[in-house]
Coordinates of C-alpha atoms and ligand atoms in Angstrom, one line a residue:
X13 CA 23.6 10.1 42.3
X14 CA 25.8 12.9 43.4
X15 CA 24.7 16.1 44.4
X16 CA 27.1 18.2 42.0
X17 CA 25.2 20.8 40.5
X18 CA 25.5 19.9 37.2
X19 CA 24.3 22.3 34.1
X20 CA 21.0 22.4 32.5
X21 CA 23.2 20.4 29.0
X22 CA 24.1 17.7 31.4
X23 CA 20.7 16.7 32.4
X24 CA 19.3 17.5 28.7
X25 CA 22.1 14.6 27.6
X26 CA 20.9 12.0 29.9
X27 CA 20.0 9.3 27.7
X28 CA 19.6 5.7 28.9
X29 CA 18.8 3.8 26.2
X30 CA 22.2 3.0 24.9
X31 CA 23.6 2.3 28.0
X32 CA 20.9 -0.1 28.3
X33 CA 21.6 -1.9 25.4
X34 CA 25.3 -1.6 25.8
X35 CA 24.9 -3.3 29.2
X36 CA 22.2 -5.7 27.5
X37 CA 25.0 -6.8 25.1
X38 CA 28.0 -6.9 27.9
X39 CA 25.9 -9.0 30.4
X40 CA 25.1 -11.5 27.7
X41 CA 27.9 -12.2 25.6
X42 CA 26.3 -15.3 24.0
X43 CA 23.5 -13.0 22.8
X44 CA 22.8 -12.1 19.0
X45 CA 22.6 -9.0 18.4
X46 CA 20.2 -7.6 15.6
X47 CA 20.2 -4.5 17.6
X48 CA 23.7 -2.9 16.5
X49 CA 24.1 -0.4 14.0
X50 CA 28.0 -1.3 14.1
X51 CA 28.9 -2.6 9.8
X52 CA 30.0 -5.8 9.2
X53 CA 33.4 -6.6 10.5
X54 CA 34.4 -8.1 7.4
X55 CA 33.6 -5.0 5.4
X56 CA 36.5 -3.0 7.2
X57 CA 39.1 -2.9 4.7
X58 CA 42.2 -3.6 6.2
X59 CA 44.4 -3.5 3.2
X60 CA 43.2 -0.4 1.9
X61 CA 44.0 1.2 5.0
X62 CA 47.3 -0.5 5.5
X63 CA 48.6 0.6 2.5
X64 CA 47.1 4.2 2.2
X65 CA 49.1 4.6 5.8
X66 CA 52.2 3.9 4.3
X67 CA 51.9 5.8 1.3
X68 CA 51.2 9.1 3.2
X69 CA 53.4 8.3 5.8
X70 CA 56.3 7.8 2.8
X71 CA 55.2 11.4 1.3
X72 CA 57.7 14.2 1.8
X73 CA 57.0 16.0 4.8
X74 CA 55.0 13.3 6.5
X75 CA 55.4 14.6 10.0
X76 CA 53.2 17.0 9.3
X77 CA 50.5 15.0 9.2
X78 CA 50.7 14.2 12.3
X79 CA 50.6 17.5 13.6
X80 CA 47.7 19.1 14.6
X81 CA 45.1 20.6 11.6
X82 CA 42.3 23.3 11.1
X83 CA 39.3 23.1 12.6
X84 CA 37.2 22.9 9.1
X85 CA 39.7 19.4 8.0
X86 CA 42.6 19.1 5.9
X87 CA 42.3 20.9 2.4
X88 CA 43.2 17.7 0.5
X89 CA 40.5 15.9 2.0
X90 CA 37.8 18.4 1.0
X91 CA 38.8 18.7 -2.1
X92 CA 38.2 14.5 -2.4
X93 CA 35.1 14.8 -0.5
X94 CA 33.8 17.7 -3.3
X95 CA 34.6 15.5 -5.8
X96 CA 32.8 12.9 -4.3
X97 CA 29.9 14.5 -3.6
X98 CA 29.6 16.0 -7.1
X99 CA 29.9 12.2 -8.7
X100 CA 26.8 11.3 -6.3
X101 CA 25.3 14.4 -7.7
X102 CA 25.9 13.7 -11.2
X103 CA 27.5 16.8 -11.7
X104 CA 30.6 17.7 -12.7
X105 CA 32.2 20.3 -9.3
X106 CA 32.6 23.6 -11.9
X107 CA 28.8 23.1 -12.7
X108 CA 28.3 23.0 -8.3
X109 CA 30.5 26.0 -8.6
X110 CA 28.9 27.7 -11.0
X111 CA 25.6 27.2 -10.2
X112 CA 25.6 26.6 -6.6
X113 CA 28.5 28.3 -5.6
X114 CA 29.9 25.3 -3.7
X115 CA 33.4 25.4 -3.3
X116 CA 35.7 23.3 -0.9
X117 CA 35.6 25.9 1.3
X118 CA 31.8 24.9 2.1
X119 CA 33.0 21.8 3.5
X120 CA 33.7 20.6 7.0
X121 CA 35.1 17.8 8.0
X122 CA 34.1 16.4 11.4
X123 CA 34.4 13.7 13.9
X124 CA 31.7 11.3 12.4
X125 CA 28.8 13.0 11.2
X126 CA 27.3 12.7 14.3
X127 CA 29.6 15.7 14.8
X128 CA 28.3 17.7 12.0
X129 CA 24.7 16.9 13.1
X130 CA 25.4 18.2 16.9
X131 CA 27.1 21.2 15.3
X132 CA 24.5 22.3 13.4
X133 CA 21.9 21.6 16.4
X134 CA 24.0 23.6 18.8
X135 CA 24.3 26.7 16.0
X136 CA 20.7 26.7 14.9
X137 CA 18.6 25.9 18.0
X138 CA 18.1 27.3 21.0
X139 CA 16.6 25.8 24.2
X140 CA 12.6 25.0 23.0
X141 CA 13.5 25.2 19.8
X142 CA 11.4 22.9 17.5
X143 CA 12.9 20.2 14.9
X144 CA 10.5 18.3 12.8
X145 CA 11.3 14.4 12.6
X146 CA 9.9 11.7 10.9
X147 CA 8.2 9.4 13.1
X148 CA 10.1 6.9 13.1
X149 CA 13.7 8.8 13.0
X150 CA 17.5 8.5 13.9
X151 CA 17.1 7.5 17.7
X152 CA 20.5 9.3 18.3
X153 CA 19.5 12.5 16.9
X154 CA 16.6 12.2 19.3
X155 CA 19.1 12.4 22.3
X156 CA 21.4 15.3 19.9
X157 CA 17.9 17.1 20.0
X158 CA 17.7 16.8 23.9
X159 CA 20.8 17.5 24.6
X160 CA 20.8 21.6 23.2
X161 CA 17.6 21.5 24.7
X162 CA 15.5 21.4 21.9
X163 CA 12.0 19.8 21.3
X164 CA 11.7 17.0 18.5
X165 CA 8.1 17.1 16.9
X166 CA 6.9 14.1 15.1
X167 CA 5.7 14.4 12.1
X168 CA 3.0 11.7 10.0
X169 CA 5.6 9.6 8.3
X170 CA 4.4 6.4 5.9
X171 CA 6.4 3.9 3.6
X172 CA 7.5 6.6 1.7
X173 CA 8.8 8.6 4.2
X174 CA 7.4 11.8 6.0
X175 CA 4.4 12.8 4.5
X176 CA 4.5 16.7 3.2
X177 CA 0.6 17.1 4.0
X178 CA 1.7 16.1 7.6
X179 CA 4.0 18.6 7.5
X180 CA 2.0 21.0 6.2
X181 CA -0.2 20.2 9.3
X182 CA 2.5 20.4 12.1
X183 CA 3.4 24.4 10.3
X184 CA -0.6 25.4 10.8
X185 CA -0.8 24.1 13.7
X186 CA 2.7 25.7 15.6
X187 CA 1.1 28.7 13.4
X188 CA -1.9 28.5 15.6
X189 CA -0.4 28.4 18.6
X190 CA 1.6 31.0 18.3
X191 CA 5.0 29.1 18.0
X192 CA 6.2 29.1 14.3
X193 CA 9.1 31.4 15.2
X194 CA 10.4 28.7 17.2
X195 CA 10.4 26.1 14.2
X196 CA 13.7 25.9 12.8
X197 CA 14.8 22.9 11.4
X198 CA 13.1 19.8 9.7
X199 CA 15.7 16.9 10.4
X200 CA 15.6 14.2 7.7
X201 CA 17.0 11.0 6.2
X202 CA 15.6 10.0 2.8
X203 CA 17.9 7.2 1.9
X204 CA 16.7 4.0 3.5
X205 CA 16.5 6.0 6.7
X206 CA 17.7 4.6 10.0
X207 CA 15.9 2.6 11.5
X208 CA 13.0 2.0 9.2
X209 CA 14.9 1.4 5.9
X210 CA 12.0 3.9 3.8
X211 CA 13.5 5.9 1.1
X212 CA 11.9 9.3 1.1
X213 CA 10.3 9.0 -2.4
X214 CA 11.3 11.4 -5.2
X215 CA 7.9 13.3 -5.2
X216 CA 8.0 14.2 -1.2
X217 CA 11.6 15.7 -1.9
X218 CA 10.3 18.1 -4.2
X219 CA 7.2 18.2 -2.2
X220 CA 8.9 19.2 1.0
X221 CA 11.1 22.0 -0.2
X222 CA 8.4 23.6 -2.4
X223 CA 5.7 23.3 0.9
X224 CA 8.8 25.1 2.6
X225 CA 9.5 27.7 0.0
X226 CA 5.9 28.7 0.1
X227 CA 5.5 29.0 3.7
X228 CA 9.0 29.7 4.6
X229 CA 10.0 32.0 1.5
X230 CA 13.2 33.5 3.4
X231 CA 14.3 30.2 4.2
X232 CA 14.7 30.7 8.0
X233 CA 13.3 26.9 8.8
X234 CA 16.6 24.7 7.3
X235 CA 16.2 21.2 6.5
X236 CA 18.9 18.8 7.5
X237 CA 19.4 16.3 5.1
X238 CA 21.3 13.8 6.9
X239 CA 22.7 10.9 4.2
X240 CA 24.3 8.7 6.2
X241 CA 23.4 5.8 4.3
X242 CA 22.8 7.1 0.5
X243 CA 26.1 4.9 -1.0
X244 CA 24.0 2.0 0.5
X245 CA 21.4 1.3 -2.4
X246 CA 21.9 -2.3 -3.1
X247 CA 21.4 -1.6 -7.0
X248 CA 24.3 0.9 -6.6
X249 CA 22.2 3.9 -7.7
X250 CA 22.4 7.0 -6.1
X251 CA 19.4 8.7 -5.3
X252 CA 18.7 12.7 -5.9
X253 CA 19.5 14.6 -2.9
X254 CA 17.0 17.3 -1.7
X255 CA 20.6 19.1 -1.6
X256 CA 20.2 19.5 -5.1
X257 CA 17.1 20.0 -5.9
X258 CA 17.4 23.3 -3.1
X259 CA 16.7 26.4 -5.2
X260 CA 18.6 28.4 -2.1
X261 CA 20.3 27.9 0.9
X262 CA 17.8 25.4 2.9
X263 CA 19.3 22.2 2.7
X264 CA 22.6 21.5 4.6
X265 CA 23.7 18.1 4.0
X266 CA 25.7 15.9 6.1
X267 CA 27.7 12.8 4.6
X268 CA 29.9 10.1 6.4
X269 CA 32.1 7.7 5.4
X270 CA 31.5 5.7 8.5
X271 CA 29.0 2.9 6.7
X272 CA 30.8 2.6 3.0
X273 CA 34.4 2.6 4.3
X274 CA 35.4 2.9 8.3
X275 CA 33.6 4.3 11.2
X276 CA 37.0 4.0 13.0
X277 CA 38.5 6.7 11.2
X278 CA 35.6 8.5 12.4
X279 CA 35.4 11.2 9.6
X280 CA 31.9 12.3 8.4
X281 CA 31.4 16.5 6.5
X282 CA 28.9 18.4 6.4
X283 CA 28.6 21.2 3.5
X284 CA 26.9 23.8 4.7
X285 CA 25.1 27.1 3.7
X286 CA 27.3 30.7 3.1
X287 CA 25.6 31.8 6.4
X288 CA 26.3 28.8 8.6
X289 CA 30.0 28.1 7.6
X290 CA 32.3 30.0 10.2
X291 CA 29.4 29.7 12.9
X292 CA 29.9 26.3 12.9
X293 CA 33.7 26.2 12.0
X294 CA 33.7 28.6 15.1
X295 CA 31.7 26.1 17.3
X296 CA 33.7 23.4 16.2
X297 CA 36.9 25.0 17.2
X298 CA 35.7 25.1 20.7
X299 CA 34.9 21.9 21.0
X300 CA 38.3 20.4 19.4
X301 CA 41.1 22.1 17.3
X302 CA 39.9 19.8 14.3
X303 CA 39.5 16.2 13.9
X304 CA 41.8 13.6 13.5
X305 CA 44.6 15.0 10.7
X306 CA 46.3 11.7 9.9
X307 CA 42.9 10.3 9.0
X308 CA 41.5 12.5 7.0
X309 CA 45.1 12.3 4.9
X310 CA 44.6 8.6 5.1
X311 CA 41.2 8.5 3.3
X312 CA 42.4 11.4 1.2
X313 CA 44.9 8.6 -0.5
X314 CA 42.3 6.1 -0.3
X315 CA 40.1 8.3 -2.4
X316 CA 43.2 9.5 -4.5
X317 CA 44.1 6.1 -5.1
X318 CA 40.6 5.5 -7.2
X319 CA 39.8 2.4 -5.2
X320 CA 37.3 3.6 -3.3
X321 CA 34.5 2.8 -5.2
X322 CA 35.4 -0.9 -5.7
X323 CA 35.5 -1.2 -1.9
X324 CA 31.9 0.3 -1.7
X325 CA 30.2 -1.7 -4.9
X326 CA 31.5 -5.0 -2.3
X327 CA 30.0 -3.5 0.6
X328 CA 26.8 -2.9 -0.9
X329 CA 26.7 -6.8 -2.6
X330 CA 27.5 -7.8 1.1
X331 CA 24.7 -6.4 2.6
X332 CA 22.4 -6.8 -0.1
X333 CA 23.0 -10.4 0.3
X334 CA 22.9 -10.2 4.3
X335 CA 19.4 -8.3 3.7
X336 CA 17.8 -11.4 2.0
X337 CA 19.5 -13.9 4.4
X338 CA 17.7 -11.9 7.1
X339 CA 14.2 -11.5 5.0
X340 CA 14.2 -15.5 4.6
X341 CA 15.1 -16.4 7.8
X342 CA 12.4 -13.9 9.1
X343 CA 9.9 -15.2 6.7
X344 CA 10.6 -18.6 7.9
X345 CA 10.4 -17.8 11.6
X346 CA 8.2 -15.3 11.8
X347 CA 5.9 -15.8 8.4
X348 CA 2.3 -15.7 8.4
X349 CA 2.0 -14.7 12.2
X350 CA -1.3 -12.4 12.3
X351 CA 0.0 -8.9 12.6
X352 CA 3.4 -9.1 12.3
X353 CA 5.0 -7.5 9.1
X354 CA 8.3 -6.1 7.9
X355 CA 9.7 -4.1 5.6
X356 CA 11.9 -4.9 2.6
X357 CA 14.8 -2.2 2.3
X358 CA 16.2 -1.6 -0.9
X359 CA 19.5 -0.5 1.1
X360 CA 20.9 0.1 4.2
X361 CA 21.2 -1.8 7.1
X362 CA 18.3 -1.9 8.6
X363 CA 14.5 -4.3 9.1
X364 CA 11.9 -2.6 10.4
X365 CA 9.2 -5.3 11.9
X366 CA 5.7 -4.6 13.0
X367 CA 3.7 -6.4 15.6
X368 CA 0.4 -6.2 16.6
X369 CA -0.4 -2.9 18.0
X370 CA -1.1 -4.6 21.7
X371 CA 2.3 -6.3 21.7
X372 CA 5.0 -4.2 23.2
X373 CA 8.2 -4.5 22.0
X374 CA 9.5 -1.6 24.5
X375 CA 12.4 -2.6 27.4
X376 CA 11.3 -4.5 30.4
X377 CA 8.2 -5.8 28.1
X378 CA 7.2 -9.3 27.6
X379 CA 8.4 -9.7 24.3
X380 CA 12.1 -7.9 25.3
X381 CA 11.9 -10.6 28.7
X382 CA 11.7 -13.7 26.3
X383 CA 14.1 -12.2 23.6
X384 CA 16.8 -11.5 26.2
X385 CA 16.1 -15.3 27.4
X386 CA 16.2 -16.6 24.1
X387 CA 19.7 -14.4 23.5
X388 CA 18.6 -12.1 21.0
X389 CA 18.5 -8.2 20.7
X390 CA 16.8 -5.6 19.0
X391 CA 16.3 -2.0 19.2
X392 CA 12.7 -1.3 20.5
X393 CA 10.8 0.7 18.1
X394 CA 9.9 3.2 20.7
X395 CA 13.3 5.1 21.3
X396 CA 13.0 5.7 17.8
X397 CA 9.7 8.1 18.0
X398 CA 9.9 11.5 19.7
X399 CA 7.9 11.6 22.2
X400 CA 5.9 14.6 20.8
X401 CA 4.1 14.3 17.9
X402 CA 2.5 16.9 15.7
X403 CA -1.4 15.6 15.6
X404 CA -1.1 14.2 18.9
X405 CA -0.8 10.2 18.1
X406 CA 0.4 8.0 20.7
X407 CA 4.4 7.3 20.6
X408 CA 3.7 3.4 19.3
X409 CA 5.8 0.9 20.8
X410 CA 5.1 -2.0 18.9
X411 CA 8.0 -2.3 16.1
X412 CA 11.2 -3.1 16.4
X413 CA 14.6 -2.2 14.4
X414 CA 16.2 -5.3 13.2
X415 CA 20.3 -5.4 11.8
X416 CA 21.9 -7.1 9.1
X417 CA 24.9 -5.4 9.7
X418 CA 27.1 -6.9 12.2
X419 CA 25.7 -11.0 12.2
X420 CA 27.3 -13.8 9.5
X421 CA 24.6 -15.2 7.4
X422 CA 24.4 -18.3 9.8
X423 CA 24.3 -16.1 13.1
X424 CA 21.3 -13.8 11.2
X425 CA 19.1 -17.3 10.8
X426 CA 19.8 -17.9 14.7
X427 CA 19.2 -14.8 15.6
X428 CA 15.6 -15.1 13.3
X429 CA 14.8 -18.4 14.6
X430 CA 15.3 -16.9 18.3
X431 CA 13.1 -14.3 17.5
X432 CA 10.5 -16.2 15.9
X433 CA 10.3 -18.1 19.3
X434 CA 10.7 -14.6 21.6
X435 CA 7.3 -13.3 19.8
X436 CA 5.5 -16.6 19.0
X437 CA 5.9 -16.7 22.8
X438 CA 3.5 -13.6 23.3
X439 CA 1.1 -13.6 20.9
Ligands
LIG510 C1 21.2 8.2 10.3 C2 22.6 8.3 10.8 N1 23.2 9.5 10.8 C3 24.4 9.7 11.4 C4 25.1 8.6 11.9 C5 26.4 8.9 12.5 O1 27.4 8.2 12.0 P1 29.0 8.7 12.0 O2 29.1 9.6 13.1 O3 29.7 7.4 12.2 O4 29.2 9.3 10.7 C6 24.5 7.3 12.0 C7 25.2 6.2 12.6 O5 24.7 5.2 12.8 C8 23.2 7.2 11.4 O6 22.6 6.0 11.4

């Protein structure tokens, strides 16, 4: 350790667990990992990418492009990532104009959306600060939370996603203790949510933003509607984004292309409320003059070039197929074993398996000891719980998050049938 007296941020940032499973995966090459989020290598559409580069690169005045932009993204880009947005809306982008005054000027394009989501955590909260999470949630945004200092509160969550009575709950009881004030965001991923898979159902939406329009009429407490994974239904529908059910300026919504095209390009928006625009587009500036300008001109031509949406309807049968590979390897291995469940997503990339409540699945456990021997990984269900929960339960550490993304159908049965003997071993 060195003794440089480092800020407060630095040692809010701190997080471990990644590097742990980085190293995890480094030290054994030969294991299988079901723990990456990464999308399938054979998704990454080459081609596409190929000859969107040398379209834009033959356009007049292509040297531009690789010239530095604006901090808020190339203007061509937000005008594709509008129209995109208003298809998974279902509505045409005069209607979002005209009724929701969203313009291309309400959207930012960022370094990932991981960007967008540290953005909006750095402009809305300060240190002790309080951001309501589903239990379990993002693990990253955990350690985005951390990092401005900020204190994640769990929230009830079930199959269906966090559960509005919970949350109801969590408000009386910050109310109580004299700490509402410092509630100020309600962080949320309602389409097959990372890591669990649930889809926040359709009721809760509506639930959620009516429980905060009554207690929270001037619409100080945002919610972050973080839909990194909506393209990602296997049956190709779109779900209904709180976003538009928002009857004011609550919701801010953050979108990626990262899991339907290429996190490479890293380029993930956020559209954001009147109020929160130029704070952010102010933050971002400090933090980098814009993100990467040839990219964002090289999905603009992808987008342009209307074959976007075949390259997503592929990724989705891939994964949908990967899912089930996944589910009947796991049924095979891991079937009928008292305690142990799992969930069935209906997109995404993510299994989220249960074991008995004595069983840890957490690092340095038994269970992790005989997977890392067997030569398979997970990520341990813990990270993915904030530590603090609203009604006081215990942070369980007895699931684990299981991915279809990265494995071939064959390496997901090994990586099953490894796991099947990891647990079978500790029960
Ligand atoms: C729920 C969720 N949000 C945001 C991200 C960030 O992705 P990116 O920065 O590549 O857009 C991820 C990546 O795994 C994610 O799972």
């Amino acid at each position: 350790m060195s003794d440089l007296p480092l800020s407060d941020r630095a040692g809010w940032a701190a997080d471990g667990a990644i590097s742990t499973l980085m190293a995890q995966a480094i030290e054994n090459p030969d294991c299988l990992s079901l723990a990456a989020g990464f999308v399938d290598p054979a998704t990454l559409p080459v081609e596409l990418v190929r000859a969107a580069a040398a379209d834009v690169l033959a356009e007049p005045r292509a040297n531009l492009l690789l010239q530095y932009g604006t901090p808020a993204g190339a203007g061509r880009l937000r005008i594709e990532v509008l129209e995109r947005f208003a298809t998974l809306e279902g509505v045409p982008t005069e209607e979002l104009a005209a009724t929701k005054g969203l313009t291309a000027g309400r959207v930012l394009l960022t370094n990932g959306s991981q960007q967008f989501l540290s953005l909006i955590a750095q402009v809305l909260l300060n240190p002790g600060d309080i951001c309501l999470v589903a239990g379990p949630t993002y693990f990253v945004m955990l350690g985005t939370l951390a990092g401005v200092g900020a204190r994640a509160v769990r929230v009830e969550t079930d199959g269906d996603g966090m559960v509005p009575a919970g949350l109801e709950r969590a408000l009386d009881r910050f109310e109580q203790a004299g700490e509402l004030a410092r509630v100020k965001l309600v962080y949320l991923v309602p389409d097959f949510e990372n890591p669990s898979g649930v889809v926040l159902s359709q009721e809760r939406r509506t639930a959620i933003l009516e429980l905060l329009e009554r207690r929270d009429p001037g619409g100080r407490i945002h919610v972050l509607e973080d839909a990194a994974y909506r393209e990602l239904s296997f049956d190709g529908a779109p779900s209904a984004s709180l976003w538009g059910r928002d009857p004011g300026d609550r919701v801010i919504y953050a979108g990626t292309f990262s899991k339907s095209f290429a996190p490479g390009l890293r380029i993930g928006y956020g559209i954001a409320p009147r109020a929160l625009v130029q704070p952010l587009i102010d933050r971002k500036g400090n933090e980098d003059f814009g993100s990467a300008h040839f990219n964002q001109h090289l999905l603009a031509k992808v987008l342009e070039s209307g074959k976007y949406d075949a390259h997503v309807e592929e990724v989705r049968d891939g994964y949908r197929r990967k899912c089930d590979v996944l589910l009947a390897a796991l049924d095979e291995h891991l079937g009928g074993l008292p305690g142990v469940s799992w969930r069935t997503p209906a997109g995404g990339l993510y299994v989220w398996a249960t074991l008995p409540e004595g069983v840890s699945t957490s690092f340095g456990s038994p269970l992790a000891e005989a997977a890392q021997h067997e030569g398979v990984m997970y990520v341990p269900g813990e990270l993915c719980f904030a530590p603090e929960s609203a009604d006081g339960s215990p942070r369980p550490a007895h699931d684990m998050r299981l991915s279809f993304g990265v494995l071939d159908a064959a390496g997901l049965r090994e990586a099953a049938a490894r796991l099947g003997r990891a647990v079978r071993s500790v029960l």
